[in-house]
Short mmCIF file of C-alpha atoms in Angstrom, two decimals:
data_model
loop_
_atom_site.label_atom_id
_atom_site.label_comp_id
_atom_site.label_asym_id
_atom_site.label_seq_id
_atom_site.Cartn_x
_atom_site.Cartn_y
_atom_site.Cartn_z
CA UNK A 1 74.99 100.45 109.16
CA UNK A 2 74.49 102.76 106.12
CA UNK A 3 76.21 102.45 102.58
CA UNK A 4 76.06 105.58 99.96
CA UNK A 5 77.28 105.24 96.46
CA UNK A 6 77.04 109.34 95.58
CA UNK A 7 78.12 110.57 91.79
CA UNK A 8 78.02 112.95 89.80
CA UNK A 9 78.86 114.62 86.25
CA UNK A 10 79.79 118.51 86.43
CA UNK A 11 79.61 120.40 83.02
CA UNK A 12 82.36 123.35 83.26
CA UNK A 13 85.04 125.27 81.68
CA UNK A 14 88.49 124.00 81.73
CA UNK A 15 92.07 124.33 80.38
CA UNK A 16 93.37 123.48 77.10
CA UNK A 17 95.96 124.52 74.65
CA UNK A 18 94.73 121.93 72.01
CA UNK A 19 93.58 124.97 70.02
CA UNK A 20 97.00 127.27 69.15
CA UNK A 21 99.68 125.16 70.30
CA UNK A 22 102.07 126.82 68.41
CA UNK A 23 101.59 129.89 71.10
CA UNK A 24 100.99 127.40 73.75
CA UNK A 25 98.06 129.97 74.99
CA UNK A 26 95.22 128.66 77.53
CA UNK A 27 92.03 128.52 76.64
CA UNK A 28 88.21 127.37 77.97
CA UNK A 29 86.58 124.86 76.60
CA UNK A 30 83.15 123.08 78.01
CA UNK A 31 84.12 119.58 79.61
CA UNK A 32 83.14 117.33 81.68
CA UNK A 33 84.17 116.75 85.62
CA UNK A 34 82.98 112.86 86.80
CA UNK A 35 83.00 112.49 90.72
CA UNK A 36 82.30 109.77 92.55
CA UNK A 37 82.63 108.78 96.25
CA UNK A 38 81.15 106.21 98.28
CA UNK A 39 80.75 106.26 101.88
CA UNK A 40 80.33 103.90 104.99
CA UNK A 41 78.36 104.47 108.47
CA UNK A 42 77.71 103.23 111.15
CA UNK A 43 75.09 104.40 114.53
CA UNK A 44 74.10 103.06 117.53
CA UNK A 45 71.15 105.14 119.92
CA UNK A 46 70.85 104.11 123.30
CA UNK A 47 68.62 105.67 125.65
CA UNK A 48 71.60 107.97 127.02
CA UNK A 49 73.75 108.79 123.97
CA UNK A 50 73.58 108.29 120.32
CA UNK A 51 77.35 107.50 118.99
CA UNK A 52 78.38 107.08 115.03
CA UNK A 53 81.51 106.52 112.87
CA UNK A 54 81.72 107.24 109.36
CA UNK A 55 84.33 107.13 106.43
CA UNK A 56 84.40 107.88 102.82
CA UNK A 57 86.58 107.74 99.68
CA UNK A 58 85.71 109.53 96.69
CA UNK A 59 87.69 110.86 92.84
CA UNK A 60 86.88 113.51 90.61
CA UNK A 61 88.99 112.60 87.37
CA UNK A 62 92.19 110.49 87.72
CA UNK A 63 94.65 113.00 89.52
CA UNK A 64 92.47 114.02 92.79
CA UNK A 65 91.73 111.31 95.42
CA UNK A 66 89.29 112.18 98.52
CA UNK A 67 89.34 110.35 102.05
CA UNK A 68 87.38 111.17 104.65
CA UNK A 69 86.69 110.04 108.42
CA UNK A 70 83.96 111.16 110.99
CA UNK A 71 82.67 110.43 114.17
CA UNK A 72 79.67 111.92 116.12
CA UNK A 73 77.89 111.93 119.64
CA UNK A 74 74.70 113.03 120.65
CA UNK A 75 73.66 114.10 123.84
CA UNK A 76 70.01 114.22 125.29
CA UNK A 77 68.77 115.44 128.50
CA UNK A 78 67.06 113.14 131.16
CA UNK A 79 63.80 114.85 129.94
CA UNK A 80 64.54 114.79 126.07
CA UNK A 81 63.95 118.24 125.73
CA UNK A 82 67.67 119.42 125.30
CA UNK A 83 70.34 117.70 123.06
CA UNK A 84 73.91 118.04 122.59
CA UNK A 85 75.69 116.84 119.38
CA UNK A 86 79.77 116.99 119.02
CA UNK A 87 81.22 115.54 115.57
CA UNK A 88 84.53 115.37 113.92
CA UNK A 89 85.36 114.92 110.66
CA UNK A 90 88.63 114.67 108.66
CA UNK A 91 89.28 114.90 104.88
CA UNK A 92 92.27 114.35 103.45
CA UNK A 93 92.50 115.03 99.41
CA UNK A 94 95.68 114.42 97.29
CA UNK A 95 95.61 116.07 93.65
CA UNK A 96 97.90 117.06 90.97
CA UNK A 97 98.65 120.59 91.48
CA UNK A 98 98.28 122.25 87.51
CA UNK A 99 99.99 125.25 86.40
CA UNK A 100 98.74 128.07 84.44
CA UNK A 101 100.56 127.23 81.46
CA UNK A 102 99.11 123.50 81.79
CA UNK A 103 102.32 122.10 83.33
CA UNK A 104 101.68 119.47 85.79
CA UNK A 105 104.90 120.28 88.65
CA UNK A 106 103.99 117.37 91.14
CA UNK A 107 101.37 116.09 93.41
CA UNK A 108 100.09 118.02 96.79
CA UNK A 109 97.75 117.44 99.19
CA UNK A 110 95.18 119.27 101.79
CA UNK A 111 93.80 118.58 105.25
CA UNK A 112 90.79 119.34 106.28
CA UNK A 113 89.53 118.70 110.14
CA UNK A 114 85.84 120.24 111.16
CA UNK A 115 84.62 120.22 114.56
CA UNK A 116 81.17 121.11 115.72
CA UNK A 117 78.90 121.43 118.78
CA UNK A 118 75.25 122.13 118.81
CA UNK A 119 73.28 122.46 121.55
CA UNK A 120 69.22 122.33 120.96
CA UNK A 121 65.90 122.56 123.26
CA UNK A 122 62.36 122.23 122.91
CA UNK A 123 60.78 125.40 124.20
CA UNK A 124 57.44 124.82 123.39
CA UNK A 125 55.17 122.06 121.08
CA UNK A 126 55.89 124.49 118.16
CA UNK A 127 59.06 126.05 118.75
CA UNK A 128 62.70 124.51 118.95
CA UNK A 129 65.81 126.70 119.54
CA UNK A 130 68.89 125.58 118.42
CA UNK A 131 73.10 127.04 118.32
CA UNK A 132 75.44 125.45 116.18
CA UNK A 133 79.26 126.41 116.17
CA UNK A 134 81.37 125.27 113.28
CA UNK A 135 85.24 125.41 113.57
CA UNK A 136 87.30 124.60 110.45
CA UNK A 137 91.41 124.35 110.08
CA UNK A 138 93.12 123.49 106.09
CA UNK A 139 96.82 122.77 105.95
CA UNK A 140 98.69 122.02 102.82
CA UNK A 141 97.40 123.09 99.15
CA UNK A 142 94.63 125.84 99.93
CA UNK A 143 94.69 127.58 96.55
CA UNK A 144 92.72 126.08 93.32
CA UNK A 145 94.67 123.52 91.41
CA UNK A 146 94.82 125.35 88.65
CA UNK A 147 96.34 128.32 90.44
CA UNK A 148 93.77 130.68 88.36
#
């Protein structure tokens, strides 16, 4: 079983109007951007196949939610010299979707599925070759929330 507790605090430019509201212009400012997620695991190896589940949840500031599930399954050959490993994982993020002009229309949401394959084999004491093939689909909100 594994437990993460991940955060972290992201100094960047953002939106504000706070200066000239009168004109209701956009401009940067430095803020601050607080994630945190925290994720749960679990693995089992056997001496044919090495299976795992995973799932997280995680927030960056109050309008964007994260939640994310995963499983993998690994492979190796009778002679433990060649491995396959398949995973899956799955994100799916709801968020405020914010306008140019600051206006804040309604919520949206994105989802993410990744699969992968990787095939590995020792080919000598010192030298291990290795393919890994990545396949990614987004539907819903691909664009920045800020449409900028």
């Amino acid at each position: 079983m594994r437990f993460s507790l991940l955060g972290d605090l992201v100094s960047s430019a953002s939106i504000t109007r706070e200066n000239n509201p009168q004109f209701q212009a956009l401009q940067s400012h430095p803020s601050g951007n607080e994630r945190i997620e925290i994720g749960l695991g679990w693995s089992r190896a056997t001496d044919r196949f090495d299976v795992g589940v995973n799932g997280s949840v995680g927030a960056e500031y109050s309008s964007y939610q994260s939640y994310g599930l995963g499983t993998s399954l690994g492979l190796p050959s009778a002679d433990e010299n060649t491995r396959l490993d398949l995973s899956y994982q799955a994100y799916l993020d709801n968020f405020e979707v914010k306008l140019y002009d600051g206006t804040e229309p309604d919520r949206d949401q994105r989802v993410t599925n990744t699969l992968e394959a990787g095939l590995s084999r020792v080919l000598t004491p010192t030298t291990l070759a290795s393919i890994k093939l990545s396949l990614t689909r987004q539907d819903g909100f691909l664009a920045t929330t800020w449409h900028s």
